[in-house]
Structure formats: C-alpha cells, structure tokens
Amino acid sequence: MRSFALVTFGCQMNQHDSERIEEVLGRAGLSRVDEPALADLVLLNTCSVREKAEQKLRSEVGRLGLLKRQRPELLIGVAGCVAQQEGERLARSMPQIDLVVGPDNIGELPDLLRELDGGGPPRVRTEFDLDAPRFLEAHPTDAPRSAFVTVMKGCNERCTFCIVPHTRGPERYRPAREVIDEIARLVAAGTREVTLLGQTVNSYADPEAALGPAPGAGELPWTATHPSTARADESEFAALLRAISERVPDLLRLRYTSPHPRHLTMSLIRAHQELPVLCRHVHLPVQSGSDRVLRRMLRRYDVAEYSERVARLRASVPGITLSTDIIVGFPGESRADFEQTLALVQRIGFTGTFGFKYSARPHTPAQKLADDVSEGDKSERLAELFALTDRLRRDHLTALVGSTQRVLVEGLSAQGGYTGRTEQNEIVHFGSRAQRVGQIVELTIARAFKNSLEGRESDATLSAPLPERRGARERAPSARARSLPVL
Ligand code: SAH
Ligand code: F3S
C-alpha cells in the first residue's frame, strides 16, 4: 500500500486529528494524494456533533464503493466520532468499509493496515485509552504559522444535547511538560501562534502535578455563584498558560478553545490581564440566554453567572472580544426563551456567533425530550439570530476603521494579497510588496467588509522583534499597560 486520501468533516479537533493521521501514515511510508481515485486507502474522518452524520457517511461510502468495484484492492476506512459511536455496526451495515478507527486509536493505524494487507475481515478499533492516555505529538516538517496543540481530550460535562462525552470519552489531560515541549518545538520550527485545544480546555489539571497555583486561584468575588460551586470551578489552566508564556518566550500569540464558562475563574482572568502573549479574544459558548433552557441543557451556569464573569473579564482586559455558540430550538424553547437569547447576545455584543439548529443526537439525554420546536420555527429563529449577529459584527468592524491594528500574517488571500488576524481575531486583508507571511505587521484599517477588514501598511511595519516583546512583558503589565499597543 503506497498512498492514502483523507476527507475531514467537523471541528478543529477533527482537523487536528487528521493532521496526526497524516503524520502517522507518512511515517509508515504512505504518501498523501488529494484524489480518492488515485489512493490505495481512503479515510473519512467523521463528525457526529450536529448534522445527520451517518447519512452523510453512507452516501460518501456509497460513492467510494463504486471506485472499489473497479479496484477491489482499494481500502475504505472510517475514523472520528461516527467511527467511535457506531464501531462494529458500521462495518456490518456497510460492507464496503474495511477499517473503523476511533480518535484514541490513530497511532494503531499502521498495524491495522498491515493486518488488512493480507486480506481478511474488516478491522475495528474504538478503545478509549483510559488507563494510559496517549496524545499524538505534532511532528511538522513544515511548521504552520498558526498551530493547534491538544492539552486535554474528552469531556466530563453532561450537556444534555451533546454527543461529545460519548464519542470522546471522559476527560484526560496531557502533562504540562509535554504541552510546553511541543510548543517549544513548534516555535523553534517557525510557528508564531498556538491555539490550545480541548473540549473544556480550561478545566485543565496537570496529571504530573508540576504546576503551582496561579495568581488569583481561589479568589471568589462572585455574587452570582455560590462559593462552594465556585471553588469546584478552579483548575490549573491559568498556571499552564503562565508556564507556556514563561518557558516559550518566543511564542508570539497564544489562544485556546473552547473554554467552559464555569471555569472562567479569577486565575484565568488574571492571566489574561498579565500575559501579553494571550490574545484579547475568547470564544465562550453560551448556548442560550434563558435560564430555563440552560437548566434543561445542564450547562451549570445561569445568565447572571455568565454575565458576571464576562463583566469581570472585560473590566480586566479592555478591548477583549467575545464570540459564542448558540443553539436555537432546543426542546421546550419558547418564543420568550428565544427572545431572552437575542437580548443576551445584544447585551454582551458578541463579535462572532456560531448558531445551530438543535438536532437530536443518539446517546444524549436530550433525546428523551420531545424535539418539539418545528423546523420552520428553528429556521426562523436562526435567521433572526444571524440578522442580529451580522449587525453586531458589522458595527464592530466599522468602528475599527481608522484604527491601527497589529496583524499576524498567516498567508496569501484569494485576492492575491496577504491575510492575517488581529489579536481580537478579526480577519484583515492587505497588500504589500514585501514578503510578510509569519510576521506581525502594523496596519491602518481602511475598510470594513461583512466579515473582515481591509488594512494598509503604515510606515513603521514591524516584524515583531523579540527583544521588544520581552521588554513589554517585563513591564509588569497592569490593566492599563495591557491596553497599550505594546503586545
Ligand atoms: N466544548 C466543545 C463543544 C463541542 S460541540 C468545543 O470544544 O467546542 C460545538 C458546538 O456545537 C456546541 O457549542 C453547540 O453549540 C453545538 N452543538 C452541540 N451539540 C448540538 C446538537 N445536538 N444540536 C445542535 N447544536 C449542537
Ligand atoms: Fe459537549 Fe458540553 Fe462537553 S457542549 S463537549 S458536553 S461542555
């Protein structure tokens, strides 16, 4: 077997898994091709969070089955959440499938392929690595400017709509030492920005207990959260962020996704206030603006708690932007509940919103609730939500026209110029005669589009000289210092 094609559905976690699959297969001597028609193995890395995933997979496998009829030696594999969720059943119900491999079994792919090489029945490996969690490391030959690094996997929350605890298993954390080493290696190879990944990334605790308590840990200024609950919300995530910032001083930008609002603790807020490397943007899924719906979703916070934490974060980190996830049409969501969601979105002023129609998922508690909001109402609510969030976004982007922004240049844009992101996560396009990829440039914002900005290079374009950054950090940043354009 010499070549493979890989088709990826779903979230950043899956994207990241696909990169690891590519590396594992690459080390086993296989090369990647884009066209399934040219591959000896086609792997579908699936997602089951929302859409009718099995149906989609079925039609994809059907299409590949036609290829297999012409080339019986073609192997078809299924990876990701549908593989984990359905296991043996997939191979039984779709005879074209040769291989089913769960997210924790990616490292076993070469062995499974060797077994399959000799013919024989389909192989299925969907075991969670509960006793000895493995985290596949990035071994990039060409380090991306912006890289993802996993810090934990699985989820211990039980949000009633969500299939992730079923498909990704319980929380397992990666030693801080390993996370830091991986980031240091990536940065040495040219990576400028790292996004830490985890389902509830800010519940992190170091399994080797090598991190001390972070400043702010145990501070409980909350009026909306009971102290005993708030104490249980503390984690070691802020300590991990501080350790990364200290041990990898050449990293330019650090982000994370997705945090759970209940772990937005004072220690994390203090980290945002004091670490220049942390970007001034947080994706903080709220799901609904109705306490009744939040309770039925088992989100473990109410609107007052969410709002209080966001207010603290904003007061500590001026200019920080927030984006969110919203589900419309959760079972029992009334028009009045939905209007509370609109009111919350407006009040918080999210600059980016991912909105989804509720879809009942197998193996989730909410499946037992009647999916009683009609498809028409769900579509209408989603359209209303998007009308509001588009307006908020446009207002936000328009207000940036004329300002100066520091942009990390990630690559070339479709229009032939460059494209990058501000610290607050706005996308900026601009033209330059110089080579800018991988640099931080200072741009004056000239125009706002629907979802992005157009920038112009100012005279003093910076390529992020490292001594300046170190200096910036040594200036014991306060809330005020943090708002100065020093990065
Ligand atoms: N904590 C995870 C959440 C994964 S699911 C993370 O890292 O992002 C991503 C988003 O999909 C959720 O925040 C939620 O808004 C949406 N979602 C999850 N299950 C859903 C369902 N059954 N129907 C509609 N949307 C859903
Ligand atoms: Fe899903 Fe809730 Fe965990 S949305 S990933 S169960 S925090």
Coordinates of C-alpha atoms and ligand atoms in Angstrom, one line a residue, residues 49-50 161-162 164 198-199 258 285 287 325 327 356-359 361, ligand 1:
V49 CA -21.9 16.7 16.7
R50 CA -24.8 18.0 14.6
F161 CA -27.7 17.9 23.8
C162 CA -24.1 16.9 23.2
V164 CA -19.1 14.5 22.6
G198 CA -9.7 20.8 24.4
Q199 CA -13.4 20.2 24.8
S258 CA -13.2 26.0 23.8
P285 CA -20.0 29.2 24.2
Q287 CA -25.8 28.2 24.1
D325 CA -22.1 29.2 20.2
I327 CA -28.4 26.5 19.8
F356 CA -27.0 26.0 15.2
K357 CA -30.5 24.5 15.0
Y358 CA -30.9 21.9 17.7
S359 CA -30.6 18.4 16.3
R361 CA -28.3 13.1 18.7
Ligands
SAH1 N1 -16.9 22.1 24.1 C1 -16.9 21.8 22.7 C2 -18.3 21.8 22.1 C3 -18.3 20.9 21.0 S1 -19.8 21.0 20.1 C4 -16.0 22.6 21.9 O1 -14.8 22.5 22.1 O2 -16.4 23.5 21.1 C5 -19.7 22.6 19.4 C6 -21.0 23.3 19.4 O3 -21.9 22.6 18.6 C7 -21.6 23.4 20.8 O4 -21.1 24.5 21.5 C8 -23.1 23.6 20.4 O5 -23.4 25.0 20.3 C9 -23.2 22.8 19.1 N2 -23.9 21.6 19.3 C10 -23.5 20.5 20.0 N3 -24.5 19.5 20.0 C11 -25.5 20.0 19.3 C12 -26.8 19.5 18.9 N4 -27.2 18.3 19.3 N5 -27.6 20.3 18.1 C13 -27.2 21.5 17.7 N6 -26.0 22.0 18.1 C14 -25.2 21.3 18.8

